[in-house]
Amino acid sequence: MSDFKLPDVGEGLTEAEIVTWKVKVGDVIKINDIVVEIETAKSLVELPSPYAGTVQALHVPEGETVPVGTPIITIGDGAAPASAPAPEVPAPAAGSSTPSTADIDMSNPAATGGGENQTLVGYGPRTAAVQRRPRRGGASPSTEAGAAARLQLQGAFGQGARESADVVEADEPAVPATPAEHHEPAAPSDVRVLAKPPVRKLAKDLGVDLRTVTPTGPDGTVTREDVHAATSAPELSGGDVARATQAPDRSSGDRREPIKGVRKMMAQAMVDSAFTAPHVTEWMTVDVTRTMKLVEKLKAHRDFRDVKVSPLLVVAKAVCLAARRTEEINATWDEAAGEVVFKSAVNLGIAAATPRGLVVPNIKGADQLSLPELGGAINALTRTAREGKTQPAEMSGGSFTITNVGVFGVDAGTPIINPGESAILCFGAVRPQPWVHPTKKGAKIKVRQITTLALSFDHRLVDGEKGSRFLADVAAVLEDPSAALLF
């Protein structure tokens, strides 16, 4: 039996969040089978198993962040851990409302199949819309088996295991069973409230007690609409009315998210950069009509049939060419060594917005690639980033970054330099605008395709002259792509 400990999948990472388990207790796996997806401070990473065998236990529930080196899964050589057998239990007496909890294998939550119409984990078959908990007093085969099964489940999955099923119950105190002949309608505190985990979280965020909500879903399940309806038209008791007349708590609808993973790393990096490197930003408005015509031609070219061509490709090529004439742009300030490090290659970073935060993967040696190769690399980089599968190695070692805010219709901005680099270029939206166009007889106003470039650079190693020259070189290629032959 072997414990698989959370490894350091990046460069000195100290912790990671368990996002999704790809296996469950009892599964038989081989070496290199993917067992879990984790989120580090840089990206989502799928971890392969270093062992073969049967999954014995999952030690960390989904959503929990643990330090590197923590055992997260136990894999054994033998069969799956045996679950407590369900002894035969006599059918309940007529009129009894106490079901048996021994009809479910509590060590295997997946046994329900995840469907809303399946038997709920730990509660046996649905025999009535309202069911009561078993009596606390007096041991019986069914209650002992149920308790043993719950302990086994908690040992295998941790405290979060109860919410691994598609539908779970809200926590409420156990209530002694009432004799059948004196059965009365159950009070709200007696009722098992059925709700999916996202619905329970919504109710918790909105401050709604699920036991007071009228369910409208299948088999008496509380839905999101039921929770929202409860917040808009609550039934008020006398004490509730008194509280309602007081000043409302406007924070009850706020949503909170922990600062972790990619977002936490991005925030810290931006703060460190903004308050360490003295930023200077220069702007330039550029006529990119010829570049837009070139983009249309490239789309029809046979060498680009498998490449999604956009103006960003030409901007990226222009940056690689212009960096040859201003090497400080492709350098980094090494404070500890007291040196400026001039990079031998342009590792071009493309800032990508993802649901988990901003990531900046980079194309190694972008200045050595042909235009079709560069286009293919940009496509692959952005696709991987949006899928959340960018690996830490793909985000290290960058030397220059482009952020394309034009895709959002934004004209330009003042970007913050990516840590370890000396400059970043902001590429704004391309719009048709009136433009004073020079002619042989003077000038005339024409409608041209116009964009704005904004270059932020570290003034410790890039002075105004070098930053301005680099920006002018990029603009020259965009104004007339044939100017690339001069570099």
mmCIF file of N, CA, C and O in Angstrom, residues 391-422:
data_model
loop_
_atom_site.group_PDB
_atom_site.id
_atom_site.type_symbol
_atom_site.label_atom_id
_atom_site.label_comp_id
_atom_site.label_asym_id
_atom_site.label_seq_id
_atom_site.Cartn_x
_atom_site.Cartn_y
_atom_site.Cartn_z
ATOM 1 N N GLN A 391 0.845 24.738 -18.449
ATOM 2 C CA GLN A 391 1.746 24.186 -17.452
ATOM 3 C C GLN A 391 2.679 25.271 -16.903
ATOM 4 O O GLN A 391 2.977 26.253 -17.584
ATOM 5 N N PRO A 392 3.144 25.129 -15.659
ATOM 6 C CA PRO A 392 4.019 26.140 -15.066
ATOM 7 C C PRO A 392 5.253 26.452 -15.912
ATOM 8 O O PRO A 392 5.674 27.608 -16.001
ATOM 9 N N ALA A 393 5.824 25.446 -16.560
ATOM 10 C CA ALA A 393 7.022 25.677 -17.372
ATOM 11 C C ALA A 393 6.747 26.605 -18.545
ATOM 12 O O ALA A 393 7.643 27.321 -19.015
ATOM 13 N N GLU A 394 5.485 26.615 -19.018
ATOM 14 C CA GLU A 394 5.131 27.466 -20.152
ATOM 15 C C GLU A 394 4.959 28.924 -19.750
ATOM 16 O O GLU A 394 4.837 29.788 -20.610
ATOM 17 N N MET A 395 4.943 29.188 -18.453
ATOM 18 C CA MET A 395 4.792 30.560 -17.980
ATOM 19 C C MET A 395 6.061 31.123 -17.360
ATOM 20 O O MET A 395 6.067 32.239 -16.849
ATOM 21 N N SER A 396 7.120 30.370 -17.389
ATOM 22 C CA SER A 396 8.384 30.841 -16.828
ATOM 23 C C SER A 396 9.343 31.220 -17.947
ATOM 24 O O SER A 396 9.237 30.715 -19.068
ATOM 25 N N GLY A 397 10.255 32.124 -17.639
ATOM 26 C CA GLY A 397 11.299 32.491 -18.592
ATOM 27 C C GLY A 397 10.880 33.478 -19.654
ATOM 28 O O GLY A 397 11.600 33.664 -20.638
ATOM 29 N N GLY A 398 9.726 34.143 -19.509
ATOM 30 C CA GLY A 398 9.301 35.125 -20.500
ATOM 31 C C GLY A 398 10.207 36.338 -20.523
ATOM 32 O O GLY A 398 10.818 36.707 -19.504
ATOM 33 N N SER A 399 10.308 36.998 -21.694
ATOM 34 C CA SER A 399 11.179 38.182 -21.801
ATOM 35 C C SER A 399 10.435 39.421 -22.285
ATOM 36 O O SER A 399 10.917 40.538 -22.096
ATOM 37 N N PHE A 400 9.249 39.269 -22.897
ATOM 38 C CA PHE A 400 8.450 40.403 -23.344
ATOM 39 C C PHE A 400 7.004 39.930 -23.480
ATOM 40 O O PHE A 400 6.764 38.768 -23.848
ATOM 41 N N THR A 401 6.058 40.824 -23.187
ATOM 42 C CA THR A 401 4.656 40.431 -23.192
ATOM 43 C C THR A 401 3.820 41.366 -24.053
ATOM 44 O O THR A 401 4.061 42.578 -24.078
ATOM 45 N N ILE A 402 2.832 40.775 -24.740
ATOM 46 C CA ILE A 402 1.809 41.541 -25.461
ATOM 47 C C ILE A 402 0.471 41.278 -24.786
ATOM 48 O O ILE A 402 0.129 40.112 -24.532
ATOM 49 N N THR A 403 -0.268 42.334 -24.494
ATOM 50 C CA THR A 403 -1.635 42.178 -23.997
ATOM 51 C C THR A 403 -2.583 42.793 -25.012
ATOM 52 O O THR A 403 -2.448 43.962 -25.385
ATOM 53 N N ASN A 404 -3.509 41.994 -25.499
ATOM 54 C CA ASN A 404 -4.400 42.399 -26.578
ATOM 55 C C ASN A 404 -5.757 42.802 -25.994
ATOM 56 O O ASN A 404 -6.672 41.986 -25.868
ATOM 57 N N VAL A 405 -5.906 44.074 -25.635
ATOM 58 C CA VAL A 405 -7.176 44.547 -25.083
ATOM 59 C C VAL A 405 -8.154 44.916 -26.186
ATOM 60 O O VAL A 405 -9.333 45.161 -25.926
ATOM 61 N N GLY A 406 -7.689 44.931 -27.432
ATOM 62 C CA GLY A 406 -8.559 45.267 -28.547
ATOM 63 C C GLY A 406 -9.693 44.285 -28.735
ATOM 64 O O GLY A 406 -10.754 44.651 -29.246
ATOM 65 N N VAL A 407 -9.493 43.026 -28.328
ATOM 66 C CA VAL A 407 -10.557 42.027 -28.484
ATOM 67 C C VAL A 407 -11.770 42.371 -27.627
ATOM 68 O O VAL A 407 -12.867 41.860 -27.859
ATOM 69 N N PHE A 408 -11.597 43.241 -26.639
ATOM 70 C CA PHE A 408 -12.707 43.673 -25.793
ATOM 71 C C PHE A 408 -13.256 45.035 -26.233
ATOM 72 O O PHE A 408 -14.101 45.615 -25.551
ATOM 73 N N GLY A 409 -12.738 45.551 -27.360
ATOM 74 C CA GLY A 409 -13.189 46.847 -27.831
ATOM 75 C C GLY A 409 -12.550 48.014 -27.107
ATOM 76 O O GLY A 409 -13.021 49.156 -27.226
ATOM 77 N N VAL A 410 -11.477 47.768 -26.382
ATOM 78 C CA VAL A 410 -10.783 48.813 -25.618
ATOM 79 C C VAL A 410 -9.700 49.422 -26.492
ATOM 80 O O VAL A 410 -8.972 48.714 -27.197
ATOM 81 N N ASP A 411 -9.568 50.740 -26.427
ATOM 82 C CA ASP A 411 -8.601 51.432 -27.285
ATOM 83 C C ASP A 411 -7.164 51.230 -26.827
ATOM 84 O O ASP A 411 -6.275 51.032 -27.651
ATOM 85 N N ALA A 412 -6.901 51.301 -25.530
ATOM 86 C CA ALA A 412 -5.540 51.119 -25.022
ATOM 87 C C ALA A 412 -5.595 51.171 -23.505
ATOM 88 O O ALA A 412 -6.672 51.297 -22.908
ATOM 89 N N GLY A 413 -4.435 51.096 -22.873
ATOM 90 C CA GLY A 413 -4.365 51.159 -21.417
ATOM 91 C C GLY A 413 -2.932 51.343 -20.979
ATOM 92 O O GLY A 413 -2.030 51.554 -21.798
ATOM 93 N N THR A 414 -2.706 51.284 -19.677
ATOM 94 C CA THR A 414 -1.353 51.397 -19.127
ATOM 95 C C THR A 414 -1.001 50.072 -18.457
ATOM 96 O O THR A 414 -1.207 49.903 -17.257
ATOM 97 N N PRO A 415 -0.524 49.105 -19.213
ATOM 98 C CA PRO A 415 -0.298 47.757 -18.665
ATOM 99 C C PRO A 415 0.845 47.730 -17.663
ATOM 100 O O PRO A 415 1.781 48.541 -17.725
ATOM 101 N N ILE A 416 0.764 46.789 -16.727
ATOM 102 C CA ILE A 416 1.825 46.576 -15.744
ATOM 103 C C ILE A 416 2.771 45.507 -16.271
ATOM 104 O O ILE A 416 2.335 44.466 -16.773
ATOM 105 N N ILE A 417 4.046 45.777 -16.152
ATOM 106 C CA ILE A 417 5.070 44.877 -16.684
ATOM 107 C C ILE A 417 5.024 43.533 -15.959
ATOM 108 O O ILE A 417 4.885 43.475 -14.731
ATOM 109 N N ASN A 418 5.121 42.460 -16.705
ATOM 110 C CA ASN A 418 5.192 41.132 -16.116
ATOM 111 C C ASN A 418 6.508 41.000 -15.348
ATOM 112 O O ASN A 418 7.566 41.368 -15.857
ATOM 113 N N PRO A 419 6.493 40.509 -14.104
ATOM 114 C CA PRO A 419 7.728 40.399 -13.319
ATOM 115 C C PRO A 419 8.826 39.648 -14.068
ATOM 116 O O PRO A 419 8.574 38.635 -14.712
ATOM 117 N N GLY A 420 10.048 40.160 -13.973
ATOM 118 C CA GLY A 420 11.185 39.551 -14.645
ATOM 119 C C GLY A 420 11.412 40.062 -16.050
ATOM 120 O O GLY A 420 12.373 39.647 -16.709
ATOM 121 N N GLU A 421 10.546 40.944 -16.540
ATOM 122 C CA GLU A 421 10.697 41.505 -17.878
ATOM 123 C C GLU A 421 10.916 43.009 -17.782
ATOM 124 O O GLU A 421 10.857 43.588 -16.684
ATOM 125 N N SER A 422 11.154 43.644 -18.905
ATOM 126 C CA SER A 422 11.422 45.079 -18.882
ATOM 127 C C SER A 422 10.367 45.890 -19.611
ATOM 128 O O SER A 422 10.376 47.119 -19.528
#
